[in-house]
Amino acid sequence: MHKSDITCPSCGSGFRRIQLTSEPGTKGEYRCPVCDTALEQFSGDKFIAYRLTVQPELSRVMK
Ligand SMILES: [Zn+2]
């Protein structure tokens, strides 16, 4: 299992990216749920999951 942190270049949202090389994934892409920027294209040969960790728009509203 490989973990890394990704930041959306468009809106600054932070993501935790988890990659499992031992399991097949789904072909497609992951888009930022905040601004809809495509962050990664999946080839489907490994399982990749994204989890939103920092949401700048929401934290600004809550202050
Ligand atoms: Zn974004």
XYZ file of N, CA and C and ligand atoms in Angstrom:
190
model
N 0.849 -1.188 0.000
C 0.000 0.000 0.000
C 0.888 1.243 0.000
N 0.557 2.164 -0.889
C 1.334 3.387 -1.019
C 0.425 4.583 -0.763
N 0.808 5.442 0.215
C 0.007 6.623 0.537
C 0.751 7.884 0.138
N 0.036 8.854 -0.362
C 0.650 10.141 -0.640
C -0.402 11.230 -0.483
N 0.066 12.473 -0.360
C -0.847 13.603 -0.216
C -0.851 14.420 -1.501
N -2.043 14.724 -1.979
C -2.226 15.448 -3.230
C -2.931 16.770 -2.927
N -2.507 17.831 -3.595
C -3.206 19.105 -3.477
C -3.779 19.476 -4.838
N -5.029 19.854 -4.865
C -5.646 20.292 -6.113
C -4.978 21.586 -6.574
N -4.456 21.628 -7.821
C -3.756 22.829 -8.291
C -4.701 23.999 -8.537
N -5.988 23.700 -8.601
C -6.952 24.738 -8.949
C -7.553 25.435 -7.724
N -7.971 24.663 -6.711
C -8.674 25.266 -5.567
C -7.935 25.067 -4.254
N -6.870 24.247 -4.231
C -6.091 24.082 -3.016
C -6.614 23.034 -2.051
N -7.630 22.284 -2.437
C -8.111 21.209 -1.573
C -7.038 20.136 -1.420
N -6.982 19.530 -0.244
C -5.996 18.488 0.015
C -6.639 17.117 -0.012
N -5.908 16.134 -0.557
C -6.413 14.771 -0.643
C -5.366 13.784 -0.164
N -5.836 12.692 0.456
C -4.990 11.550 0.729
C -5.224 10.534 -0.380
N -4.141 10.146 -1.048
C -4.246 9.192 -2.156
C -3.677 7.862 -1.698
N -4.458 6.798 -1.836
C -4.033 5.461 -1.421
C -4.017 4.552 -2.642
N -2.901 3.891 -2.846
C -2.737 3.012 -4.001
C -2.410 1.595 -3.553
N -3.193 0.651 -4.046
C -2.956 -0.761 -3.748
C -2.519 -1.443 -5.037
N -1.247 -1.783 -5.133
C -0.748 -2.378 -6.372
C -1.171 -3.830 -6.519
N -1.601 -4.454 -5.420
C -1.949 -5.875 -5.466
C -3.379 -6.106 -5.937
N -4.177 -5.021 -6.037
C -5.568 -5.187 -6.436
C -5.880 -4.392 -7.696
N -6.682 -4.962 -8.580
C -7.077 -4.219 -9.778
C -8.067 -3.117 -9.434
N -8.056 -2.053 -10.203
C -8.971 -0.939 -9.965
C -9.919 -0.749 -11.119
N -10.478 0.441 -11.180
C -11.425 0.764 -12.233
C -10.819 1.816 -13.144
N -10.980 1.629 -14.444
C -10.470 2.605 -15.379
C -11.350 3.856 -15.347
N -10.729 5.015 -15.341
C -11.507 6.250 -15.309
C -10.647 7.397 -14.846
N -11.238 8.322 -14.087
C -10.464 9.457 -13.593
C -11.045 9.921 -12.275
N -10.223 10.647 -11.511
C -10.733 11.241 -10.283
C -10.772 12.747 -10.460
N -11.912 13.333 -10.180
C -12.062 14.781 -10.261
C -12.241 15.364 -8.873
N -11.675 16.554 -8.679
C -11.848 17.272 -7.426
C -13.336 17.520 -7.191
N -13.873 17.094 -6.034
C -15.301 17.298 -5.768
C -15.661 18.760 -5.514
N -14.650 19.596 -5.268
C -14.897 21.014 -4.980
C -14.967 21.829 -6.275
N -14.005 21.637 -7.180
C -13.931 22.487 -8.374
C -13.978 21.691 -9.678
N -14.062 20.365 -9.610
C -14.228 19.498 -10.781
C -13.003 19.445 -11.704
N -11.834 19.777 -11.164
C -10.604 19.614 -11.936
C -10.183 18.148 -11.926
N -9.811 17.598 -13.086
C -9.345 16.210 -13.151
C -7.967 16.113 -12.509
N -7.854 15.304 -11.453
C -6.588 15.189 -10.729
C -5.745 14.018 -11.220
N -6.394 12.959 -11.675
C -5.638 11.799 -12.127
C -6.473 10.928 -13.050
N -5.809 10.348 -14.056
C -6.448 9.351 -14.918
C -6.046 7.978 -14.396
N -7.028 7.087 -14.217
C -6.729 5.734 -13.770
C -6.653 4.802 -14.967
N -5.616 3.978 -15.014
C -5.508 3.005 -16.102
C -6.239 1.704 -15.759
N -6.516 1.501 -14.464
C -7.277 0.333 -14.041
C -6.427 -0.858 -13.625
N -5.083 -0.727 -13.752
C -4.234 -1.869 -13.385
C -3.930 -1.909 -11.900
N -4.240 -0.838 -11.171
C -4.120 -0.853 -9.719
C -5.263 -0.076 -9.083
N -5.531 -0.391 -7.820
C -6.638 0.235 -7.114
C -6.163 1.539 -6.483
N -6.852 2.628 -6.797
C -6.476 3.936 -6.265
C -7.701 4.580 -5.634
N -7.544 5.045 -4.393
C -8.640 5.700 -3.691
C -8.204 7.091 -3.251
N -9.118 8.032 -3.348
C -8.850 9.394 -2.878
C -9.778 9.725 -1.730
N -9.244 10.465 -0.752
C -10.093 10.938 0.339
C -9.803 12.418 0.553
N -10.844 13.213 0.592
C -10.685 14.653 0.795
C -10.286 14.931 2.235
N -9.171 15.645 2.420
C -8.710 15.936 3.782
C -8.810 17.416 4.119
N -8.638 18.286 3.128
C -8.703 19.732 3.357
C -9.632 20.345 2.320
N -10.655 21.010 2.801
C -11.597 21.642 1.884
C -11.621 23.146 2.157
N -10.879 23.923 1.378
C -10.701 25.344 1.660
C -11.989 26.143 1.667
N -12.893 25.857 0.754
C -14.139 26.625 0.679
C -14.954 26.458 1.953
N -15.050 25.202 2.426
C -15.853 24.900 3.597
C -15.241 25.520 4.852
N -13.927 25.431 5.013
C -13.293 25.969 6.211
C -13.407 27.484 6.256
N -13.457 28.107 5.078
C -13.588 29.558 5.039
C -14.990 29.964 5.506
N -15.999 29.168 5.145
C -17.369 29.460 5.524
C -17.558 29.301 7.044
N -16.879 28.319 7.635
C -17.080 28.019 9.050
C -16.382 29.000 9.983
N -15.468 29.810 9.492
C -14.745 30.737 10.363
C -15.627 31.922 10.812
Zn -10.149 21.563 -6.698
